Amino acid sequence: MLWAREVIIIVEDFDLEIPLYGAVIRSWDGSEYICDEEGSAIITVPADRQVSVQITYPGYETGRLVIPLIGSSFTLGLHLGSGIQSRELIIEAARPGVSETRTGRSVAISGETLERSSQIGIIEDVMTSIKLLPGVGYTGMFNALPSIRGGDPGDLMAVLDGFYVVNPYHWGGGFSIFDPHMISSAQLSHGIFSTRYGHTISGLLELSSRRVSIEHTELQLGISTSAVNLNAAIPIGGAGGLMLMGKVTYWDPFVWTLKQLNTVWDNETLQYINAVTTAPYIRSTASSFNYRINSNLEVRANAFLGFDGAGADYYNVSPDTALVQSSSHMVMNWDNIQTFFISGLTFNPFPKMVLNANLGFGYEQTKVDANFLYDYLRVYDTGSGGRTLRYELGGEHLDSFMMGTQSAFNIQGRIDLDYEIGNGFFIAGGLQELFSNDSSESDGKFFLERRIRGPYPLPPLPPIIQAGEERFIRYPVYGNMGEASNKRFNTSAYLLSEYFSPGNRFGAELGLRSDHLYFLGDGFTIQTMPVLNPRLNLDFNLLRNRWIAESVDLTLGTGLFSSMNNAIADISLDDKIGDFVLKPNRSWTSVIGLRTDFTGGWSFNIEGYFKYVFNRAYQYQLQEPGTEQFNRVFRFNSDGLIYGFDLMLQRLESRYIDGWLSYTFTHAKYYIPEWPSWRRPWETIEYGWYFPGYHRFHNLNTVVNFKPLRNFNIYTRFGLASGRPMAMVGEITSYEIEVWDENGPVLGEDGKPLVITRYNRDAFYSDDSRTTWSIPLDVKFSYLMFNPVNRVRTELYIAIENLLSLVYVAQANTSFNQYTGQENTGSDSANYELPVPMVSVGIRWSF
């Protein structure tokens, strides 16, 4: 009893969340405790090791709960027995590498917390929850690509059950493919995470697929104003199960409503909704299978198939009184397909050894077809004599189009071995191979403006622009805008060792990871040097069970990370990149974290970090001296300095109120040593240090879940985010430019080259120029019902996203008409949000 402590166990009905008065708790030492009318009992457990307790209640399945070393209150929900008594629901220890919150490494979200924060709004998305966690930059509603602790948004790597999902997004990044119904837990690793994973210098999103209950079949149907979800979980032989999921969105009613609103509300942003002919859609299906062949061997598989797209067909004729009159027709279609298949097994050849193996493939293809057609464009002058036509352009000088296809295929496999040596020591190692084949092609017509100095063209062709003469021209560019097909072989290996002292007073994790890329292009190869990424974490338990603090833990960590971004996906032979010139992006990151767990289910975590980014890839176009030829140049020498801190105050699974508050401060600047000179584009200059366009200094999120009644829930999330970098702009000025076609200058009615007047506004970078703050507010009201006879759980809900948009939208620079110079009233939205709240109403049945 000298090393004992008291904990509170609360027993409740899993579906109704009502206390089970009289439930019996059989402790580790054979002692029995009876729960009071609140379903709670105080029991005594050892303070130096984990123990398990067994819980029984008439008519319910027997439950077993593992009491960890940290925490003073635990809740277990029992399922109705369905006539089968004395069956145990066992909560097993997690496999190595699954989702868990660890200071200095990661923050995890699962269970009801994940459901409440992600199952909201017009598209239910796990990334909606991730964007509320500490260390994550605000992006807005229609952007699932956040910056993680100042890193590039595209560098966030997603892993589903050990499989790298390279581009897990619908609508080009608007939402992720991870439906909350297919995910049981999500872990954002933005600190010094394990060497098990790589291919990122910013953040790792680890997701675990939902597993089927081996006891009973489950069916869930959800219908809302924008989507239908159907999920079925079927047990197989009492040792596994199959889960099938499907989602179909229908935004047609929502688009129709906005079009009607636009007829009575003159809003510039809202006017674009008139162009929509095919409402944005998502059609996806997923499956998950797991089966335990025996006590030592389990097999699993996951599959996903998704389609998304949108279409627009917009015909516009300007009114006769306008100074700029045009007749235009825009047609655009976007279609995307994505699929992957994952297979794996977990094998325990010995009680202290675990072998994990995974093999899978993925494919995605995106097609874009856009046409912008004009019948005419007329620009008028106004004066005392009325309007006079300044000039008119036909469609042949304005029409443009773009057709493009991008596809990517990957095959990957990995094998991981974990072994417990004993006395607190643990080792692991693994091999991984990720093969990818990226291809792209595009065709189109667009217009460029540039200043040309004669003689042009060069001899022996007759000159149009004489030597010493300079003209500013606007001319069309036709043809193939790029075509590439490249293959990449990413080979990785890692070793990992961990130690935990008795009672978890001290822990250490030391790992080494090696990553190597071999690039196989069309007619060329590129060899790279392998990179080594050592990582170290030290964990200290400073005190335990003192006053209101159940535990205070300190973590120190440092390590190296590497990744290959998409900037190198379309490298060609013409880029002339030799062996060992191509380098992966690298970062050296250090973290210090302090976490305190309090009584009553409260916890507070604060972490400070520093990142040095180096060997960062970028590209630019450099003109060949004395010619009009431009060549693409790759460089791998960009740097970055990032530092900041984030904190999280959290209370989970309380009877009346729970949630969390997170705050993030980030200072992230990047350095580009060379960039083409604006006035002499054949020479390079130092670009210098800059804040990237996605950077925000401050991000605050408050997530509160009110439960005034057991069957009524009010979920709110409120945020504050400081502005993003915004260009400093000058006065709107006019300039004259010659109109050319593929044959040279276009002649006016006077037989001379046609010169038109256009307007421009100088823009330049400034550290001090930013958009205004963003203030998102979302609310969801849920009413829950449960029928114990047929075990059907019903949820009725109404959700309102972007609630404050009617009175406030973050502002950026104004726009202006390039043909008249007239500045548009108001300001452009800084986040491309719709200026109306997004309302969704739905019902969900679970059986």
GROMACS .gro file of C-alpha atoms in nm, residues 126-538:
model
  413
  126VAL     CA    1  -1.062   1.444  -4.088
  127MET     CA    2  -0.849   1.742  -4.192
  128THR     CA    3  -1.115   1.968  -4.040
  129SER     CA    4  -1.003   1.832  -3.702
  130ILE     CA    5  -0.632   1.842  -3.783
  131LYS     CA    6  -0.651   2.211  -3.873
  132LEU     CA    7  -0.759   2.287  -3.515
  133LEU     CA    8  -0.452   2.134  -3.348
  134PRO     CA    9  -0.149   2.328  -3.217
  135GLY     CA   10   0.125   2.393  -3.471
  136VAL     CA   11  -0.118   2.410  -3.765
  137GLY     CA   12  -0.166   2.730  -3.966
  138TYR     CA   13  -0.513   2.855  -4.060
  139THR     CA   14  -0.610   2.793  -4.423
  140GLY     CA   15  -0.980   2.868  -4.457
  141MET     CA   16  -1.272   2.637  -4.523
  142PHE     CA   17  -1.184   2.522  -4.875
  143ASN     CA   18  -0.819   2.435  -4.819
  144ALA     CA   19  -0.695   2.108  -4.667
  145LEU     CA   20  -0.326   2.196  -4.713
  146PRO     CA   21  -0.217   2.371  -4.393
  147SER     CA   22   0.133   2.479  -4.303
  148ILE     CA   23   0.275   2.272  -4.017
  149ARG     CA   24   0.502   2.479  -3.792
  150GLY     CA   25   0.606   2.708  -4.077
  151GLY     CA   26   0.670   2.432  -4.331
  152ASP     CA   27   0.551   2.426  -4.690
  153PRO     CA   28   0.187   2.304  -4.704
  154GLY     CA   29   0.271   2.053  -4.978
  155ASP     CA   30   0.531   1.889  -4.754
  156LEU     CA   31   0.274   1.736  -4.515
  157MET     CA   32   0.291   1.358  -4.570
  158ALA     CA   33  -0.007   1.134  -4.494
  159VAL     CA   34   0.031   0.770  -4.389
  160LEU     CA   35  -0.266   0.532  -4.369
  161ASP     CA   36  -0.187   0.207  -4.185
  162GLY     CA   37   0.179   0.238  -4.286
  163PHE     CA   38   0.106   0.331  -4.651
  164TYR     CA   39   0.220   0.670  -4.786
  165VAL     CA   40  -0.078   0.840  -4.952
  166VAL     CA   41   0.113   1.089  -5.166
  167ASN     CA   42  -0.168   1.326  -5.270
  168PRO     CA   43  -0.473   1.255  -5.050
  169TYR     CA   44  -0.698   1.538  -5.169
  170HIS     CA   45  -1.022   1.613  -5.351
  171TRP     CA   46  -1.064   1.926  -5.563
  172GLY     CA   47  -0.692   1.990  -5.589
  173GLY     CA   48  -0.648   2.029  -5.214
  174GLY     CA   49  -0.988   2.165  -5.111
  175PHE     CA   50  -1.065   1.865  -4.889
  176SER     CA   51  -0.887   1.543  -4.800
  177ILE     CA   52  -1.002   1.195  -4.899
  178PHE     CA   53  -1.009   1.083  -4.535
  179ASP     CA   54  -1.374   1.053  -4.438
  180PRO     CA   55  -1.420   1.038  -4.058
  181HIS     CA   56  -1.621   0.717  -4.097
  182MET     CA   57  -1.315   0.532  -4.231
  183ILE     CA   58  -1.067   0.661  -3.971
  184SER     CA   59  -1.050   0.560  -3.604
  185SER     CA   60  -0.765   0.789  -3.499
  186ALA     CA   61  -0.536   1.054  -3.645
  187GLN     CA   62  -0.195   1.157  -3.518
  188LEU     CA   63  -0.019   1.473  -3.631
  189SER     CA   64   0.356   1.434  -3.579
  190HIS     CA   65   0.519   1.777  -3.597
  191GLY     CA   66   0.805   1.724  -3.355
  192ILE     CA   67   1.089   1.472  -3.347
  193PHE     CA   68   0.888   1.174  -3.460
  194SER     CA   69   1.014   0.820  -3.498
  195THR     CA   70   1.260   0.714  -3.768
  196ARG     CA   71   0.996   0.464  -3.882
  197TYR     CA   72   0.871   0.735  -4.118
  198GLY     CA   73   1.027   0.994  -4.346
  199HIS     CA   74   0.967   1.177  -4.676
  200THR     CA   75   0.879   1.500  -4.495
  201ILE     CA   76   1.060   1.790  -4.329
  202SER     CA   77   0.739   1.953  -4.205
  203GLY     CA   78   0.483   1.715  -4.058
  204LEU     CA   79   0.353   1.360  -4.072
  205LEU     CA   80  -0.015   1.271  -4.053
  206GLU     CA   81  -0.057   0.912  -3.934
  207LEU     CA   82  -0.407   0.766  -3.969
  208SER     CA   83  -0.544   0.434  -3.851
  209SER     CA   84  -0.838   0.283  -4.035
  210ARG     CA   85  -1.150   0.191  -3.841
  211ARG     CA   86  -1.165  -0.174  -3.734
  212VAL     CA   87  -1.474  -0.391  -3.730
  213SER     CA   88  -1.620  -0.519  -3.405
  214ILE     CA   89  -1.603  -0.899  -3.398
  215GLU     CA   90  -1.921  -0.915  -3.185
  216HIS     CA   91  -2.193  -0.748  -3.390
  217THR     CA   92  -2.284  -0.602  -3.727
  218GLU     CA   93  -2.298  -0.224  -3.756
  219LEU     CA   94  -2.480  -0.011  -4.011
  220GLN     CA   95  -2.475   0.366  -4.043
  221LEU     CA   96  -2.663   0.591  -4.283
  222GLY     CA   97  -2.622   0.966  -4.296
  223ILE     CA   98  -2.824   1.207  -4.512
  224SER     CA   99  -2.761   1.580  -4.520
  225THR     CA  100  -2.826   1.876  -4.745
  226SER     CA  101  -2.500   1.812  -4.931
  227ALA     CA  102  -2.406   1.443  -4.900
  228VAL     CA  103  -2.510   1.085  -4.832
  229ASN     CA  104  -2.287   0.845  -4.637
  230LEU     CA  105  -2.346   0.471  -4.603
  231ASN     CA  106  -2.124   0.249  -4.390
  232ALA     CA  107  -2.153  -0.119  -4.306
  233ALA     CA  108  -1.933  -0.328  -4.075
  234ILE     CA  109  -1.971  -0.705  -4.088
  235PRO     CA  110  -1.791  -0.944  -3.849
  236ILE     CA  111  -1.635  -1.255  -3.998
  237GLY     CA  112  -1.605  -1.572  -3.794
  238GLY     CA  113  -1.555  -1.395  -3.464
  239ALA     CA  114  -1.196  -1.316  -3.564
  240GLY     CA  115  -1.221  -1.016  -3.793
  241GLY     CA  116  -1.451  -0.826  -4.020
  242LEU     CA  117  -1.517  -0.625  -4.334
  243MET     CA  118  -1.614  -0.259  -4.345
  244LEU     CA  119  -1.764  -0.095  -4.655
  245MET     CA  120  -1.807   0.281  -4.691
  246GLY     CA  121  -1.950   0.507  -4.958
  247LYS     CA  122  -2.004   0.881  -4.998
  248VAL     CA  123  -2.188   1.085  -5.261
  249THR     CA  124  -2.209   1.465  -5.251
  250TYR     CA  125  -2.472   1.678  -5.422
  251TRP     CA  126  -2.412   2.049  -5.413
  252ASP     CA  127  -2.679   2.136  -5.670
  253PRO     CA  128  -2.930   2.271  -5.411
  254PHE     CA  129  -2.656   2.475  -5.250
  255VAL     CA  130  -2.541   2.622  -5.584
  256TRP     CA  131  -2.901   2.701  -5.681
  257THR     CA  132  -2.954   2.883  -5.350
  258LEU     CA  133  -2.645   3.098  -5.403
  259LYS     CA  134  -2.754   3.184  -5.757
  260GLN     CA  135  -3.090   3.303  -5.625
  261LEU     CA  136  -2.916   3.504  -5.355
  262ASN     CA  137  -2.698   3.669  -5.618
  263THR     CA  138  -3.006   3.808  -5.792
  264VAL     CA  139  -3.089   4.022  -5.489
  265TRP     CA  140  -2.739   4.085  -5.349
  266ASP     CA  141  -2.474   4.257  -5.561
  267ASN     CA  142  -2.160   4.086  -5.432
  268GLU     CA  143  -1.851   4.054  -5.654
  269THR     CA  144  -1.736   3.721  -5.509
  270LEU     CA  145  -2.084   3.572  -5.525
  271GLN     CA  146  -2.119   3.655  -5.896
  272TYR     CA  147  -1.878   3.376  -5.991
  273ILE     CA  148  -2.136   3.120  -5.880
  274ASN     CA  149  -2.334   3.197  -6.197
  275ALA     CA  150  -2.069   3.019  -6.402
  276VAL     CA  151  -2.121   2.682  -6.232
  277THR     CA  152  -2.296   2.424  -6.450
  278THR     CA  153  -2.167   2.103  -6.291
  279ALA     CA  154  -2.175   2.150  -5.916
  280PRO     CA  155  -1.856   2.035  -5.742
  281TYR     CA  156  -1.896   1.666  -5.664
  282ILE     CA  157  -1.725   1.382  -5.478
  283ARG     CA  158  -1.799   1.014  -5.532
  284SER     CA  159  -1.592   0.781  -5.318
  285THR     CA  160  -1.595   0.432  -5.175
  286ALA     CA  161  -1.360   0.259  -4.934
  287SER     CA  162  -1.326  -0.079  -4.770
  288SER     CA  163  -1.130  -0.217  -4.477
  289PHE     CA  164  -1.068  -0.583  -4.391
  290ASN     CA  165  -0.893  -0.745  -4.097
  291TYR     CA  166  -0.884  -1.105  -3.981
  292ARG     CA  167  -0.691  -1.276  -3.702
  293ILE     CA  168  -0.596  -1.620  -3.832
  294ASN     CA  169  -0.464  -1.724  -3.493
  295SER     CA  170  -0.331  -1.560  -3.180
  296ASN     CA  171  -0.002  -1.480  -3.356
  297LEU     CA  172  -0.106  -1.380  -3.709
  298GLU     CA  173  -0.341  -1.111  -3.840
  299VAL     CA  174  -0.396  -1.002  -4.202
  300ARG     CA  175  -0.551  -0.675  -4.322
  301ALA     CA  176  -0.636  -0.486  -4.639
  302ASN     CA  177  -0.767  -0.141  -4.734
  303ALA     CA  178  -0.895  -0.008  -5.064
  304PHE     CA  179  -1.013   0.333  -5.182
  305LEU     CA  180  -1.165   0.465  -5.506
  306GLY     CA  181  -1.265   0.827  -5.543
  307PHE     CA  182  -1.382   1.066  -5.813
  308ASP     CA  183  -1.421   1.441  -5.789
  309GLY     CA  184  -1.470   1.728  -6.029
  310ALA     CA  185  -1.653   2.045  -6.125
  311GLY     CA  186  -1.768   2.220  -6.439
  312ALA     CA  187  -1.848   2.573  -6.554
  313ASP     CA  188  -2.016   2.711  -6.866
  314TYR     CA  189  -2.060   3.086  -6.848
  315TYR     CA  190  -2.176   3.322  -7.126
  316ASN     CA  191  -2.148   3.692  -7.053
  317VAL     CA  192  -2.251   4.000  -7.254
  318SER     CA  193  -2.170   4.342  -7.109
  319PRO     CA  194  -2.441   4.608  -7.097
  320ASP     CA  195  -2.440   4.871  -7.371
  321THR     CA  196  -2.363   5.148  -7.121
  322ALA     CA  197  -2.034   4.991  -7.002
  323LEU     CA  198  -1.701   5.151  -7.095
  324VAL     CA  199  -1.566   4.802  -7.162
  325GLN     CA  200  -1.803   4.586  -7.364
  326SER     CA  201  -1.739   4.222  -7.437
  327SER     CA  202  -1.912   3.905  -7.540
  328SER     CA  203  -1.739   3.607  -7.386
  329HIS     CA  204  -1.794   3.239  -7.326
  330MET     CA  205  -1.606   3.034  -7.067
  331VAL     CA  206  -1.618   2.653  -7.056
  332MET     CA  207  -1.416   2.460  -6.798
  333ASN     CA  208  -1.416   2.101  -6.673
  334TRP     CA  209  -1.206   1.945  -6.396
  335ASP     CA  210  -1.204   1.569  -6.336
  336ASN     CA  211  -0.993   1.371  -6.093
  337ILE     CA  212  -0.967   1.003  -6.005
  338GLN     CA  213  -0.771   0.847  -5.723
  339THR     CA  214  -0.737   0.492  -5.598
  340PHE     CA  215  -0.511   0.283  -5.379
  341PHE     CA  216  -0.493  -0.067  -5.233
  342ILE     CA  217  -0.304  -0.168  -4.917
  343SER     CA  218  -0.236  -0.515  -4.785
  344GLY     CA  219  -0.051  -0.610  -4.469
  345LEU     CA  220   0.006  -0.861  -4.195
  346THR     CA  221   0.114  -0.861  -3.833
  347PHE     CA  222   0.299  -1.167  -3.707
  348ASN     CA  223   0.419  -1.252  -3.356
  349PRO     CA  224   0.678  -1.529  -3.401
  350PHE     CA  225   0.774  -1.489  -3.034
  351PRO     CA  226   0.595  -1.327  -2.740
  352LYS     CA  227   0.836  -1.029  -2.747
  353MET     CA  228   0.865  -0.988  -3.124
  354VAL     CA  229   0.628  -0.825  -3.374
  355LEU     CA  230   0.671  -0.837  -3.751
  356ASN     CA  231   0.471  -0.598  -3.970
  357ALA     CA  232   0.469  -0.615  -4.350
  358ASN     CA  233   0.284  -0.391  -4.598
  359LEU     CA  234   0.249  -0.393  -4.976
  360GLY     CA  235   0.032  -0.162  -5.184
  361PHE     CA  236  -0.011   0.060  -5.486
  362GLY     CA  237  -0.176   0.392  -5.570
  363TYR     CA  238  -0.285   0.579  -5.882
  364GLU     CA  239  -0.426   0.922  -5.953
  365GLN     CA  240  -0.509   1.122  -6.265
  366THR     CA  241  -0.628   1.480  -6.306
  367LYS     CA  242  -0.765   1.628  -6.630
  368VAL     CA  243  -0.835   1.996  -6.694
  369ASP     CA  244  -1.002   2.133  -7.008
  370ALA     CA  245  -1.065   2.508  -7.017
  371ASN     CA  246  -1.165   2.742  -7.303
  372PHE     CA  247  -1.204   3.121  -7.285
  373LEU     CA  248  -1.370   3.247  -7.604
  374TYR     CA  249  -1.451   3.605  -7.708
  375ASP     CA  250  -1.667   3.746  -7.985
  376TYR     CA  251  -1.534   4.097  -7.931
  377LEU     CA  252  -1.388   4.340  -7.678
  378ARG     CA  253  -1.464   4.712  -7.721
  379VAL     CA  254  -1.308   4.985  -7.508
  380TYR     CA  255  -1.463   5.335  -7.508
  381ASP     CA  256  -1.348   5.681  -7.405
  382THR     CA  257  -1.581   5.934  -7.246
  383GLY     CA  258  -1.575   6.306  -7.314
  384SER     CA  259  -1.792   6.612  -7.365
  385GLY     CA  260  -1.913   6.470  -7.694
  386GLY     CA  261  -2.017   6.140  -7.537
  387ARG     CA  262  -1.859   5.799  -7.578
  388THR     CA  263  -1.610   5.728  -7.853
  389LEU     CA  264  -1.465   5.388  -7.946
  390ARG     CA  265  -1.099   5.374  -7.856
  391TYR     CA  266  -1.029   5.030  -8.005
  392GLU     CA  267  -1.186   4.691  -8.069
  393LEU     CA  268  -1.027   4.346  -8.055
  394GLY     CA  269  -1.170   4.030  -8.207
  395GLY     CA  270  -1.168   3.685  -8.065
  396GLU     CA  271  -0.855   3.587  -8.254
  397HIS     CA  272  -0.659   3.829  -8.030
  398LEU     CA  273  -0.824   3.720  -7.704
  399ASP     CA  274  -0.920   3.352  -7.722
  400SER     CA  275  -0.720   3.115  -7.502
  401PHE     CA  276  -0.744   2.755  -7.392
  402MET     CA  277  -0.563   2.502  -7.178
  403MET     CA  278  -0.575   2.124  -7.175
  404GLY     CA  279  -0.369   1.922  -6.933
  405THR     CA  280  -0.337   1.576  -6.783
  406GLN     CA  281  -0.131   1.477  -6.481
  407SER     CA  282  -0.102   1.122  -6.355
  408ALA     CA  283   0.101   0.943  -6.091
  409PHE     CA  284   0.143   0.575  -6.008
  410ASN     CA  285   0.326   0.432  -5.710
  411ILE     CA  286   0.409   0.092  -5.565
  412GLN     CA  287   0.542   0.065  -5.213
  413GLY     CA  288   0.635  -0.201  -4.966
  414ARG     CA  289   0.781  -0.207  -4.620
  415ILE     CA  290   0.876  -0.453  -4.348
  416ASP     CA  291   0.914  -0.358  -3.981
  417LEU     CA  292   1.048  -0.570  -3.695
  418ASP     CA  293   0.998  -0.479  -3.328
  419TYR     CA  294   1.163  -0.666  -3.041
  420GLU     CA  295   1.141  -0.618  -2.665
  421ILE     CA  296   1.481  -0.703  -2.516
  422GLY     CA  297   1.367  -0.672  -2.158
  423ASN     CA  298   1.446  -0.449  -1.858
  424GLY     CA  299   1.280  -0.157  -2.038
  425PHE     CA  300   1.479  -0.187  -2.362
  426PHE     CA  301   1.314  -0.208  -2.703
  427ILE     CA  302   1.464  -0.216  -3.055
  428ALA     CA  303   1.313  -0.192  -3.403
  429GLY     CA  304   1.427  -0.183  -3.762
  430GLY     CA  305   1.283  -0.184  -4.110
  431LEU     CA  306   1.323  -0.151  -4.486
  432GLN     CA  307   1.101   0.053  -4.719
  433GLU     CA  308   1.076   0.102  -5.094
  434LEU     CA  309   0.860   0.365  -5.265
  435PHE     CA  310   0.852   0.363  -5.646
  436SER     CA  311   0.666   0.642  -5.826
  437ASN     CA  312   0.602   0.722  -6.191
  438ASP     CA  313   0.490   1.079  -6.265
  439SER     CA  314   0.374   1.191  -6.607
  440SER     CA  315   0.222   1.512  -6.735
  441GLU     CA  316   0.130   1.676  -7.063
  442SER     CA  317  -0.037   2.004  -7.146
  443ASP     CA  318  -0.135   2.206  -7.449
  444GLY     CA  319  -0.282   2.549  -7.487
  445LYS     CA  320  -0.279   2.907  -7.604
  446PHE     CA  321  -0.219   3.209  -7.388
  447PHE     CA  322  -0.079   3.563  -7.420
  448LEU     CA  323   0.246   3.712  -7.293
  449GLU     CA  324   0.361   4.071  -7.258
  450ARG     CA  325   0.729   4.151  -7.292
  451ARG     CA  326   0.972   4.418  -7.400
  452ILE     CA  327   1.182   4.327  -7.706
  453ARG     CA  328   1.493   4.506  -7.829
  454GLY     CA  329   1.587   4.486  -8.196
  455PRO     CA  330   1.699   4.345  -8.419
  456TYR     CA  331   1.404   4.105  -8.411
  457PRO     CA  332   1.379   3.848  -8.550
  458LEU     CA  333   1.745   3.768  -8.591
  459PRO     CA  334   1.906   3.741  -8.939
  460PRO     CA  335   1.865   3.600  -9.196
  461LEU     CA  336   1.494   3.679  -9.137
  462PRO     CA  337   1.395   4.036  -9.225
  463PRO     CA  338   1.377   4.246  -8.908
  464ILE     CA  339   1.041   4.372  -8.782
  465ILE     CA  340   1.210   4.565  -8.502
  466GLN     CA  341   1.525   4.744  -8.611
  467ALA     CA  342   1.854   4.736  -8.424
  468GLY     CA  343   1.850   4.979  -8.130
  469GLU     CA  344   1.468   4.998  -8.135
  470GLU     CA  345   1.261   4.869  -7.841
  471ARG     CA  346   0.892   4.779  -7.833
  472PHE     CA  347   0.650   4.649  -7.571
  473ILE     CA  348   0.435   4.381  -7.733
  474ARG     CA  349   0.150   4.142  -7.647
  475TYR     CA  350   0.165   3.818  -7.843
  476PRO     CA  351   0.011   3.466  -7.837
  477VAL     CA  352   0.196   3.151  -7.739
  478TYR     CA  353   0.071   2.819  -7.879
  479GLY     CA  354   0.149   2.453  -7.846
  480ASN     CA  355   0.278   2.204  -7.596
  481MET     CA  356   0.354   2.370  -7.265
  482GLY     CA  357   0.539   2.076  -7.118
  483GLU     CA  358   0.555   1.699  -7.125
  484ALA     CA  359   0.738   1.470  -6.887
  485SER     CA  360   0.743   1.111  -6.767
  486ASN     CA  361   0.982   1.032  -6.483
  487LYS     CA  362   1.034   0.748  -6.240
  488ARG     CA  363   1.170   0.771  -5.886
  489PHE     CA  364   1.303   0.496  -5.660
  490ASN     CA  365   1.303   0.598  -5.293
  491THR     CA  366   1.480   0.341  -5.075
  492SER     CA  367   1.484   0.376  -4.697
  493ALA     CA  368   1.609   0.184  -4.394
  494TYR     CA  369   1.595   0.261  -4.024
  495LEU     CA  370   1.709   0.141  -3.683
  496LEU     CA  371   1.543   0.243  -3.360
  497SER     CA  372   1.603   0.179  -2.990
  498GLU     CA  373   1.394   0.284  -2.691
  499TYR     CA  374   1.435   0.261  -2.316
  500PHE     CA  375   1.182   0.315  -2.036
  501SER     CA  376   1.285   0.304  -1.673
  502PRO     CA  377   1.062   0.137  -1.409
  503GLY     CA  378   0.759   0.353  -1.351
  504ASN     CA  379   0.838   0.551  -1.671
  505ARG     CA  380   1.043   0.803  -1.476
  506PHE     CA  381   1.288   0.831  -1.768
  507GLY     CA  382   1.269   0.735  -2.133
  508ALA     CA  383   1.497   0.766  -2.433
  509GLU     CA  384   1.451   0.706  -2.805
  510LEU     CA  385   1.745   0.698  -3.045
  511GLY     CA  386   1.706   0.624  -3.413
  512LEU     CA  387   1.885   0.649  -3.746
  513ARG     CA  388   1.716   0.662  -4.084
  514SER     CA  389   1.876   0.650  -4.429
  515ASP     CA  390   1.696   0.772  -4.745
  516HIS     CA  391   1.818   0.741  -5.103
  517LEU     CA  392   1.669   0.856  -5.435
  518TYR     CA  393   1.745   0.720  -5.780
  519PHE     CA  394   1.589   0.927  -6.060
  520LEU     CA  395   1.509   0.761  -6.393
  521GLY     CA  396   1.395   1.007  -6.658
  522ASP     CA  397   1.319   0.993  -7.030
  523GLY     CA  398   1.664   0.923  -7.173
  524PHE     CA  399   1.865   1.012  -6.863
  525THR     CA  400   1.930   0.909  -6.503
  526ILE     CA  401   2.031   1.101  -6.192
  527GLN     CA  402   2.211   0.945  -5.900
  528THR     CA  403   2.197   1.107  -5.556
  529MET     CA  404   2.389   1.071  -5.234
  530PRO     CA  405   2.211   0.883  -4.952
  531VAL     CA  406   2.124   1.103  -4.656
  532LEU     CA  407   2.139   1.006  -4.290
  533ASN     CA  408   1.876   1.131  -4.048
  534PRO     CA  409   1.959   1.062  -3.680
  535ARG     CA  410   1.694   1.149  -3.419
  536LEU     CA  411   1.701   1.158  -3.040
  537ASN     CA  412   1.430   1.208  -2.777
  538LEU     CA  413   1.474   1.221  -2.399
   0.00000   0.00000   0.00000
